[in-house]
Amino acid sequence: MDRDLPSSCEQSIRSPSENPAEDSLSPETLASLRSLVITPSTPDTAISSIFQTLTRSLQLSRDPLVLHHTLKLFSDLASHRPSLSSSVSELVRSHALLSSDSTRLAAESLDVLASIAERGGTPVDLDDRSFVSLCFGPSVSVRSWLLRNAERFRIGPHVLLTMFLGFTRDPYPYVRKTALDGLVGLSKPGVVEDLDMIQGCYCRAVELLLDTEDYVRSAAVRAVSAWGLMLVAFNLETKLYWSDNLFVKLCSMGRDMSMEVRVEAFDALGKIEIVSADILLQTLSKRVSGTTKGMGSFGQCPAAEVESSASSVAGVLVHGLEDEFYEVRKSTCHSLRTLTIISAEFSEKALNLLMDVLNDDSMYVRLQALETMLHMATYGLLKVQGTHMHMFLGSLMDGNMSIRSATRKILKLVKLPNIETFKLSVDGIIDNLERHPQDEADIFSVLFHIGRNHGKFGMSIINEVFKEMELASEGKLGFDTARVAALLILAISALLSQGQHACNIPPIIFSYAVTLLGRISVALTDIMNQDALLAYLSQCSRSTRFSAMEFNLREDKPRLPAVTIASSSHSSNEINGTVGSPFQQGEDVAANLQYQAMREPMEVASSHVGYHLEVQDEVIRSMNLIFAKVKDIWPLIQSGFTNEVLRVLRSFKEELATFTSGSLRSVGAVAFALQYLRVVKQLAKVWEHFLPARKLCSGMGELDIALGKLETRLRELKSRFTGLSLEQELQILELLLLTCTLRLSKVESYCQVASLKKLSMTASHVESILKLGSIEPSNFMSEVGKLSYLTRTSSFGAPCDPFLFKELLKYFSLEQFVVFGRIDHIKAELVVPDNDSENHLPFVPRLPVGIPCEITLHNICSENKLWVRMTMDDESTQFVFLDLDLFGSSDEVRKFTYVVPFYRTPCAFSFTLRICIGMECSFEDVPPVKRYGGPDRELTFLCQEKEVHLSMVGEH
Amino acid sequence: MKARQRGSQKERKFPSMAIECLVLGAGQQVGKSCVVVSMNGKRIMFDCGMDMAYHDHRRHPDFSRISESGDFDKALTCIVITHFHLDHIGALPYFTEVCGYRGPIYMTYPTKALAPSMLEDYRKVMVERRGEEEQFTSEHIVECMKKVIAVDVKQTVQVDKDLMIRAYYAGHVLGAAMFYTKVGDSAIVYTGDYNMTPDRHLGAAQIDRLQLDLLITESTYATTIRDSKYSREAEFLKAVHKCVLGGGKVLIPTFALGRAQELCILLEDYWERMNLKIPIYFSSGLTMQANMYYKMLISWTSQKVKETYSTRNAFDFKHVLNFDRSMISAPGPCVLFATPGWISGGFSLEVFKQWAPSEMNLITLPGYCAAGTIGHKLMSGKRTKIDLDKDTQLDVRCQIHQLSFSPHTDAKGIMDLVKFLSPKHVILVHGEKPKMATLKGRIYSELGIRCDDPANNETVCIPSTHHVEVGASNTFIRSSLNPNFNFSKISSEDESDSRLKDGKFMPWLQVKDERAAEGILVEEKSKRAKIVHQDELLLMLGEKKHDIRFAYCFPINTDNLEDTKSTDVSSSSNALSMSGRCSWLPMLYIKLSDELSGGNIQYFGEQIQVESFSVSLCLKDRCPYRIVDSPPNKCEAVFFCCTWSIADEKLAWKIISILENLDYGTC
């Protein structure tokens, strides 16, 4: 079929040229021309004659339809044949369609030019004047197209502002909407500095809140919000006035009939950081408050507007929370997060509503409500009352895991007012445990926190139920009942909170607790390890008059979350400092680990403080939150809820995916976090094989593959990011150690020697880092260190017992990553232009062939050794070294074209080559199997493999 | 091309320019809704309800007011029924079958489906129980329903060439709708009963932002403002949960449609979430049958039900089982829905007798129970003993929980709807007179919309919109196609108090696009109206353009000028010489620049120009524009002559007063 094409194409091209009189092309001809243009195998000669035909048509034809199709074809030509794009661009430019009568054609030509420019051609310089005159043309579709695409033509912001503002008056609603969207785009600081202009835009948008079309109103809400916030930020003196004004305007849209408008309105309300208290309170009551009516004042509203403002604000949040659409309810819950911070009275009342929202039929809304509550709890605004308990604790029974876990997170932080609510909560948690045993680890952790935060209550409960426990032990040992286990945890934690106070918990309880050591220690890994717990329990069980302070736990620097959060801003500043550099403050890792365990709930609080300092680092902050959550799922991995874990990780990944656009700084961090998630995911998959219950039915192959994948992922994590601190590096190394340990702890592993070598290499690497800084190793690290020292000193090939390694695994727990500095992602892009399954590169068998590659390297410094790897179908591989000194000097981005030679071309008509760029890992000192002329160390690949298609010369 | 014009221009096609609204029922009362609206020659009857409180002719609307002769087919264009409640549809079979109306009747599909059984139930109660004279027979109901044309939500129905109706979702009950009606250019909305907040099984009312002349709205709760339903739901669930956890039985007396489904969805959802296994029972087949209607009419339910419909029909109650009489005394906790709602008899009474004496059990009551029923007795205070009849007394020890879910909108909802639609006029029906008056006042004072609350059999006339078709010149059309916007700032004199806040001046940038405003409406010799572009007008009329300018000549005392001048202008040697005179203008210029911040003041040597206002030295002895002929001291006064066009009148007088103050201020 390919061979037929040239002749048919010639026909269709020649026919118009043979009849010069017939100056317009028929639609059929145009269609066939298009098929030729987009077919990659059409020869260049045919393409160039098509180009000429089209050029003629463009110059001669007067028929707008033909011109339209011609332009479309030019656009296709430019995109399919990049070599022609500059001449297409020149032609369209010179043909001056821009000034022709038809604005529609002018816009189409502009589109062609702009898309060529976007693919790297010369930028379109449309001057403001022609842009304006095109906008003023009669064609509505062209007008809205121009407004939408204004950014592509680099029109000055002031011209744009005038255009957008003017077209908010357009009779066509779609143009109004586009103009409003354009205005939103211009509402950036630095674009418009004039107060009058800002007010003008704001007022114009406010007028459009009454538009008849839903989508215009929706856009108007966005514009009002954007420009209103500009006004608010403009001047400190008028800040509250405009903030109130904006708030009232947005509230008035909360009862719009269109769901989209309402969602926009509630989203926008959540962006307001300051508003008068009476206005805010009015949002929770549908009745206009008596004081407003009596005093005739409402926030900063002008006297004449008090009545109408108050009635549009009245109860708007209540309406939002009981809206028919879950999108609106969710958005309202979310905006409550910022609003509750404004006023304590408001937050108390809003909490009553939020508690009722826990009864919502949508899981998303319930979850959002809980998240808002968690947010409130971290600010100390969550004042739970007895009346709330039924609804709140009901969430612990929820069928959905994330709802239960979100509720427990709040319980960790919440300050309960009295013993009744405390008892209810403990009962609720125990019910949760009985109903959903898979939550056990987290539940124990919650009980520990709640017990420590409310020591007195805990003690009195323990004493009350002591008898019950006695009874339970009387018979056939009922310790394995969930309830007893839970109460034991409570007893342990209550004692810790009492500190120096003498405690009157019967010591026997602690000896009971010893029997549950394993389960308890798993839950409390972030607080103390098993040995410490055992020592603590045994000491407690000996002495009734025991004081926690005497005991040298890893608790030596207790920082209880409740204490820290309740204290003033002083402490929260401190927290913020530690988020910036968590490891620099503490002298020893132990303290830091303890600290880290405590920090998780505070992270949220500190993030708020950070908000004012570094707004742009929002991404980093949310990322640290994700890291904190990743740490939380470790117990789940350990207990083998792999599917659950994978699902949660997937959701984190989705969350991360929303941070696509951000500062340079965050781009690397996001990539890092994604890679980290991949590592954890793989770890979870591997861990499945190490569960006691797991039968060895899967076969070793599967585990080996999984371990291999984990290693690759880790290697990428280790070597593809620069800017990691020593601590972070250490954390990655710890994971590497873990991987080796995992390999070694399986009897069946066949490559023990290599793994052992790797382990000791990594261990010595860890040691060298530890020497550098004053960092204390984690338990796991030091235990591995000991063992690896043992194996090293004993004669090589000494028996290395898998069970020794298996023992080591107990010491490991996933620590939280904290990102703070800038992380750069080392990556590469490789494009082989003009090559796809249809367009092949020519080669002569047995002779070398050059493959032209467009390579872009990011964040690669000259120390890195880069290789191009080329793999043929038969898996034979060839490496070519990329000498970076030859290509530019900038470290951040290098872009160049390089013809990669491929020597061993096969004797075939055609073949495919997989080509990829890899980097030598500097840290892996063990050289893999030595290849002649290839890299010395393992490679980490920096880009996706590209397929290159080659076919023998003459076979074209 | 159309140009909008409101007012009294007569047109042959539509004899009356006003909308006439005759309230036959639900005027200042709750009950028998019936409103007849005449607009542009069409007459539409909205709802045809009956008043349950009366048993004589007063139960029906006074149909004779529609047509003396009784030829209703001629008098009415169509009937529109909003929903199946008897106070909205009860009189329909009587009107069609007894009074003989044979024209079209419109209602939504669910209303058409559910109305016959409602009417039949009512007929049975009237005839069989109360032994009253039959108003209509079962055959009448069947015949009547044959005349009904069913419509869907948001479906536009062209009743005839000029009359268009469209239903909008109203909440309230299954199938309830508001009706948008348009004849020619007049448009109204009749709401029927509606609910502005959603519940578990029905959505909130939903309507577009329409251009309306009139909104006829219900006002059942004209002054009530309800709080969030969430807390009431939560309390209800808490009470039920507590009861069943304690091993008690819960009796929920309800009527078949609406409330039962609402509560059942609520419970199902809770059961699902909390993983409760306690059985929920429905007592009689009727409720099951009602559930079937809901299952079929899923598109008329709430958003949530619609969203989850593809995976699970919310009315396929998972936990709900059929109840058997033998289960009444079976042990163990359960929840039972039983009819009738007010425990006035039937099955709910039977169960009540059995369950009420136990403290463990719970009975939930609706917000309203008719007087004389057991439900009403239970509601009114803490009763421990209830007399079932003369001989039997029941010891009620169970818990009682009252739960009011009203399907009507509250006052805030009415205000929200009126505000959203912003009609030119509002008529309130279906409410209590004093409360309606309060709401009427609020609508006028807060929204500035005229509002009426007519009594039964009163007629309200309101003006309507009317469009006139006119021709348009090509130039005008062309100019209308191109945007023509300009920006202006409201000048300082236009500032109202609201714009001045704490002494801070808030300027206002305005955007205008005046393409239509450039047109001029002319009547051609053929008496046809036509819009032409303003540039064409002179050509058409063959006239020259005149420009009206105002002129004013006034003296300024040079003494004072000199004072000011000596401070302002450095070179002041001879004030009276002509060269000195020439320097007054620059001085005025400086003065004006100080006073008029922001204005575009230009100085051309001979004159000062601000917008169209110009001032220059008047050297004539007798200037026709001079008001004061002889100043007190002629040689010390200088005359200034100024002119301006009408557009800048305010500005002109402001400048003049500045200049004159220069004079008097220092005198």
PDB file of N, CA, C and O in Angstrom, chain A residues 10-52:
ATOM      1  N   GLU A  10       0.926  12.204  -6.407  1.00  0.00           N
ATOM      2  CA  GLU A  10       1.315  13.071  -7.514  1.00  0.00           C
ATOM      3  C   GLU A  10       0.102  13.505  -8.310  1.00  0.00           C
ATOM      4  O   GLU A  10      -0.019  14.655  -8.684  1.00  0.00           O
ATOM      5  N   GLN A  11      -0.776  12.550  -8.484  1.00  0.00           N
ATOM      6  CA  GLN A  11      -2.000  12.872  -9.235  1.00  0.00           C
ATOM      7  C   GLN A  11      -2.749  14.027  -8.606  1.00  0.00           C
ATOM      8  O   GLN A  11      -3.056  15.019  -9.237  1.00  0.00           O
ATOM      9  N   SER A  12      -2.963  13.828  -7.328  1.00  0.00           N
ATOM     10  CA  SER A  12      -3.812  14.831  -6.680  1.00  0.00           C
ATOM     11  C   SER A  12      -3.127  16.188  -6.605  1.00  0.00           C
ATOM     12  O   SER A  12      -3.777  17.213  -6.509  1.00  0.00           O
ATOM     13  N   ILE A  13      -1.809  16.155  -6.618  1.00  0.00           N
ATOM     14  CA  ILE A  13      -1.143  17.441  -6.567  1.00  0.00           C
ATOM     15  C   ILE A  13      -1.103  18.091  -7.938  1.00  0.00           C
ATOM     16  O   ILE A  13      -1.264  19.284  -8.099  1.00  0.00           O
ATOM     17  N   ARG A  14      -0.883  17.204  -8.897  1.00  0.00           N
ATOM     18  CA  ARG A  14      -0.726  17.772 -10.238  1.00  0.00           C
ATOM     19  C   ARG A  14      -2.027  18.357 -10.764  1.00  0.00           C
ATOM     20  O   ARG A  14      -2.023  19.359 -11.443  1.00  0.00           O
ATOM     21  N   SER A  15      -3.103  17.721 -10.430  1.00  0.00           N
ATOM     22  CA  SER A  15      -4.348  18.157 -11.050  1.00  0.00           C
ATOM     23  C   SER A  15      -4.636  19.664 -10.914  1.00  0.00           C
ATOM     24  O   SER A  15      -4.970  20.288 -11.906  1.00  0.00           O
ATOM     25  N   PRO A  16      -4.468  20.253  -9.732  1.00  0.00           N
ATOM     26  CA  PRO A  16      -4.728  21.689  -9.703  1.00  0.00           C
ATOM     27  C   PRO A  16      -3.673  22.485 -10.472  1.00  0.00           C
ATOM     28  O   PRO A  16      -3.991  23.476 -11.118  1.00  0.00           O
ATOM     29  N   SER A  17      -2.421  21.987 -10.393  1.00  0.00           N
ATOM     30  CA  SER A  17      -1.372  22.792 -11.029  1.00  0.00           C
ATOM     31  C   SER A  17      -1.484  22.751 -12.550  1.00  0.00           C
ATOM     32  O   SER A  17      -1.019  23.644 -13.226  1.00  0.00           O
ATOM     33  N   GLU A  18      -2.074  21.676 -13.065  1.00  0.00           N
ATOM     34  CA  GLU A  18      -2.237  21.611 -14.511  1.00  0.00           C
ATOM     35  C   GLU A  18      -3.295  22.586 -14.998  1.00  0.00           C
ATOM     36  O   GLU A  18      -3.291  23.013 -16.137  1.00  0.00           O
ATOM     37  N   ASN A  19      -4.189  22.902 -14.163  1.00  0.00           N
ATOM     38  CA  ASN A  19      -5.214  23.878 -14.532  1.00  0.00           C
ATOM     39  C   ASN A  19      -5.051  25.150 -13.705  1.00  0.00           C
ATOM     40  O   ASN A  19      -5.680  25.317 -12.677  1.00  0.00           O
ATOM     41  N   PRO A  20      -4.153  25.995 -14.146  1.00  0.00           N
ATOM     42  CA  PRO A  20      -3.902  27.191 -13.341  1.00  0.00           C
ATOM     43  C   PRO A  20      -5.140  28.067 -13.203  1.00  0.00           C
ATOM     44  O   PRO A  20      -5.265  28.817 -12.243  1.00  0.00           O
ATOM     45  N   ALA A  21      -6.054  27.907 -14.124  1.00  0.00           N
ATOM     46  CA  ALA A  21      -7.242  28.755 -14.055  1.00  0.00           C
ATOM     47  C   ALA A  21      -8.089  28.390 -12.830  1.00  0.00           C
ATOM     48  O   ALA A  21      -8.682  29.245 -12.179  1.00  0.00           O
ATOM     49  N   GLU A  22      -8.074  27.103 -12.566  1.00  0.00           N
ATOM     50  CA  GLU A  22      -8.898  26.646 -11.452  1.00  0.00           C
ATOM     51  C   GLU A  22      -8.111  26.879 -10.164  1.00  0.00           C
ATOM     52  O   GLU A  22      -7.258  26.095  -9.769  1.00  0.00           O
ATOM     53  N   ASP A  23      -8.344  27.980  -9.533  1.00  0.00           N
ATOM     54  CA  ASP A  23      -7.427  28.371  -8.469  1.00  0.00           C
ATOM     55  C   ASP A  23      -7.829  27.845  -7.096  1.00  0.00           C
ATOM     56  O   ASP A  23      -7.116  27.982  -6.139  1.00  0.00           O
ATOM     57  N   SER A  24      -9.009  27.258  -6.980  1.00  0.00           N
ATOM     58  CA  SER A  24      -9.346  26.772  -5.636  1.00  0.00           C
ATOM     59  C   SER A  24      -9.373  25.256  -5.631  1.00  0.00           C
ATOM     60  O   SER A  24      -9.715  24.618  -6.613  1.00  0.00           O
ATOM     61  N   LEU A  25      -8.968  24.694  -4.512  1.00  0.00           N
ATOM     62  CA  LEU A  25      -8.911  23.256  -4.383  1.00  0.00           C
ATOM     63  C   LEU A  25     -10.254  22.758  -3.893  1.00  0.00           C
ATOM     64  O   LEU A  25     -10.884  23.384  -3.033  1.00  0.00           O
ATOM     65  N   SER A  26     -10.665  21.605  -4.409  1.00  0.00           N
ATOM     66  CA  SER A  26     -11.940  21.060  -3.963  1.00  0.00           C
ATOM     67  C   SER A  26     -11.741  20.411  -2.591  1.00  0.00           C
ATOM     68  O   SER A  26     -10.627  20.044  -2.219  1.00  0.00           O
ATOM     69  N   PRO A  27     -12.817  20.278  -1.846  1.00  0.00           N
ATOM     70  CA  PRO A  27     -12.699  19.661  -0.522  1.00  0.00           C
ATOM     71  C   PRO A  27     -12.103  18.266  -0.600  1.00  0.00           C
ATOM     72  O   PRO A  27     -11.331  17.881   0.273  1.00  0.00           O
ATOM     73  N   GLU A  28     -12.438  17.527  -1.663  1.00  0.00           N
ATOM     74  CA  GLU A  28     -11.910  16.177  -1.786  1.00  0.00           C
ATOM     75  C   GLU A  28     -10.392  16.210  -1.915  1.00  0.00           C
ATOM     76  O   GLU A  28      -9.676  15.445  -1.276  1.00  0.00           O
ATOM     77  N   THR A  29      -9.920  17.126  -2.764  1.00  0.00           N
ATOM     78  CA  THR A  29      -8.475  17.241  -2.942  1.00  0.00           C
ATOM     79  C   THR A  29      -7.820  17.571  -1.620  1.00  0.00           C
ATOM     80  O   THR A  29      -6.800  16.999  -1.237  1.00  0.00           O
ATOM     81  N   LEU A  30      -8.430  18.513  -0.922  1.00  0.00           N
ATOM     82  CA  LEU A  30      -7.851  18.929   0.356  1.00  0.00           C
ATOM     83  C   LEU A  30      -7.776  17.750   1.316  1.00  0.00           C
ATOM     84  O   LEU A  30      -6.782  17.560   2.010  1.00  0.00           O
ATOM     85  N   ALA A  31      -8.832  16.946   1.313  1.00  0.00           N
ATOM     86  CA  ALA A  31      -8.856  15.809   2.223  1.00  0.00           C
ATOM     87  C   ALA A  31      -7.754  14.823   1.870  1.00  0.00           C
ATOM     88  O   ALA A  31      -7.068  14.302   2.744  1.00  0.00           O
ATOM     89  N   SER A  32      -7.570  14.588   0.560  1.00  0.00           N
ATOM     90  CA  SER A  32      -6.540  13.624   0.188  1.00  0.00           C
ATOM     91  C   SER A  32      -5.157  14.200   0.474  1.00  0.00           C
ATOM     92  O   SER A  32      -4.231  13.478   0.844  1.00  0.00           O
ATOM     93  N   LEU A  33      -5.037  15.515   0.320  1.00  0.00           N
ATOM     94  CA  LEU A  33      -3.748  16.141   0.639  1.00  0.00           C
ATOM     95  C   LEU A  33      -3.443  15.930   2.122  1.00  0.00           C
ATOM     96  O   LEU A  33      -2.321  15.633   2.516  1.00  0.00           O
ATOM     97  N   ARG A  34      -4.482  16.054   2.917  1.00  0.00           N
ATOM     98  CA  ARG A  34      -4.274  15.923   4.355  1.00  0.00           C
ATOM     99  C   ARG A  34      -3.788  14.521   4.708  1.00  0.00           C
ATOM    100  O   ARG A  34      -2.858  14.358   5.502  1.00  0.00           O
ATOM    101  N   SER A  35      -4.380  13.537   4.031  1.00  0.00           N
ATOM    102  CA  SER A  35      -3.955  12.173   4.354  1.00  0.00           C
ATOM    103  C   SER A  35      -2.488  11.987   3.986  1.00  0.00           C
ATOM    104  O   SER A  35      -1.755  11.267   4.638  1.00  0.00           O
ATOM    105  N   LEU A  36      -2.060  12.679   2.920  1.00  0.00           N
ATOM    106  CA  LEU A  36      -0.646  12.583   2.543  1.00  0.00           C
ATOM    107  C   LEU A  36       0.238  13.274   3.569  1.00  0.00           C
ATOM    108  O   LEU A  36       1.308  12.794   3.926  1.00  0.00           O
ATOM    109  N   VAL A  37      -0.257  14.390   4.040  1.00  0.00           N
ATOM    110  CA  VAL A  37       0.557  15.179   4.979  1.00  0.00           C
ATOM    111  C   VAL A  37       0.792  14.402   6.266  1.00  0.00           C
ATOM    112  O   VAL A  37       1.897  14.357   6.793  1.00  0.00           O
ATOM    113  N   ILE A  38      -0.273  13.769   6.749  1.00  0.00           N
ATOM    114  CA  ILE A  38      -0.105  13.118   8.044  1.00  0.00           C
ATOM    115  C   ILE A  38       0.475  11.712   7.913  1.00  0.00           C
ATOM    116  O   ILE A  38       0.791  11.095   8.917  1.00  0.00           O
ATOM    117  N   THR A  39       0.620  11.217   6.690  1.00  0.00           N
ATOM    118  CA  THR A  39       1.258   9.917   6.547  1.00  0.00           C
ATOM    119  C   THR A  39       2.762  10.121   6.593  1.00  0.00           C
ATOM    120  O   THR A  39       3.318  10.851   5.775  1.00  0.00           O
ATOM    121  N   PRO A  40       3.436   9.485   7.527  1.00  0.00           N
ATOM    122  CA  PRO A  40       4.869   9.778   7.691  1.00  0.00           C
ATOM    123  C   PRO A  40       5.702   9.335   6.499  1.00  0.00           C
ATOM    124  O   PRO A  40       6.742   9.912   6.240  1.00  0.00           O
ATOM    125  N   SER A  41       5.204   8.335   5.774  1.00  0.00           N
ATOM    126  CA  SER A  41       6.075   7.806   4.721  1.00  0.00           C
ATOM    127  C   SER A  41       5.980   8.581   3.417  1.00  0.00           C
ATOM    128  O   SER A  41       6.651   8.244   2.449  1.00  0.00           O
ATOM    129  N   THR A  42       5.145   9.590   3.363  1.00  0.00           N
ATOM    130  CA  THR A  42       5.072  10.381   2.140  1.00  0.00           C
ATOM    131  C   THR A  42       6.441  10.996   1.859  1.00  0.00           C
ATOM    132  O   THR A  42       7.033  11.624   2.741  1.00  0.00           O
ATOM    133  N   PRO A  43       6.971  10.811   0.665  1.00  0.00           N
ATOM    134  CA  PRO A  43       8.324  11.327   0.393  1.00  0.00           C
ATOM    135  C   PRO A  43       8.369  12.850   0.416  1.00  0.00           C
ATOM    136  O   PRO A  43       7.350  13.528   0.219  1.00  0.00           O
ATOM    137  N   ASP A  44       9.564  13.353   0.675  1.00  0.00           N
ATOM    138  CA  ASP A  44       9.737  14.795   0.814  1.00  0.00           C
ATOM    139  C   ASP A  44       9.360  15.566  -0.437  1.00  0.00           C
ATOM    140  O   ASP A  44       8.841  16.687  -0.358  1.00  0.00           O
ATOM    141  N   THR A  45       9.615  14.932  -1.583  1.00  0.00           N
ATOM    142  CA  THR A  45       9.296  15.648  -2.825  1.00  0.00           C
ATOM    143  C   THR A  45       7.800  15.909  -2.911  1.00  0.00           C
ATOM    144  O   THR A  45       7.361  17.012  -3.250  1.00  0.00           O
ATOM    145  N   ALA A  46       7.028  14.887  -2.548  1.00  0.00           N
ATOM    146  CA  ALA A  46       5.573  15.058  -2.580  1.00  0.00           C
ATOM    147  C   ALA A  46       5.151  16.140  -1.594  1.00  0.00           C
ATOM    148  O   ALA A  46       4.333  16.999  -1.907  1.00  0.00           O
ATOM    149  N   ILE A  47       5.786  16.109  -0.435  1.00  0.00           N
ATOM    150  CA  ILE A  47       5.440  17.101   0.573  1.00  0.00           C
ATOM    151  C   ILE A  47       5.743  18.498   0.065  1.00  0.00           C
ATOM    152  O   ILE A  47       4.949  19.429   0.217  1.00  0.00           O
ATOM    153  N   SER A  48       6.888  18.634  -0.594  1.00  0.00           N
ATOM    154  CA  SER A  48       7.227  19.989  -1.028  1.00  0.00           C
ATOM    155  C   SER A  48       6.278  20.452  -2.132  1.00  0.00           C
ATOM    156  O   SER A  48       5.939  21.626  -2.204  1.00  0.00           O
ATOM    157  N   SER A  49       5.822  19.510  -2.973  1.00  0.00           N
ATOM    158  CA  SER A  49       4.865  19.982  -3.998  1.00  0.00           C
ATOM    159  C   SER A  49       3.508  20.280  -3.351  1.00  0.00           C
ATOM    160  O   SER A  49       2.801  21.191  -3.781  1.00  0.00           O
ATOM    161  N   ILE A  50       3.172  19.527  -2.296  1.00  0.00           N
ATOM    162  CA  ILE A  50       1.941  19.875  -1.570  1.00  0.00           C
ATOM    163  C   ILE A  50       2.074  21.270  -0.998  1.00  0.00           C
ATOM    164  O   ILE A  50       1.158  22.096  -1.072  1.00  0.00           O
ATOM    165  N   PHE A  51       3.266  21.520  -0.465  1.00  0.00           N
ATOM    166  CA  PHE A  51       3.510  22.837   0.118  1.00  0.00           C
ATOM    167  C   PHE A  51       3.280  23.932  -0.916  1.00  0.00           C
ATOM    168  O   PHE A  51       2.637  24.938  -0.663  1.00  0.00           O
ATOM    169  N   GLN A  52       3.803  23.665  -2.125  1.00  0.00           N
ATOM    170  CA  GLN A  52       3.641  24.697  -3.176  1.00  0.00           C
ATOM    171  C   GLN A  52       2.173  24.854  -3.563  1.00  0.00           C
ATOM    172  O   GLN A  52       1.688  25.964  -3.742  1.00  0.00           O
TER     173      GLN A  52
END
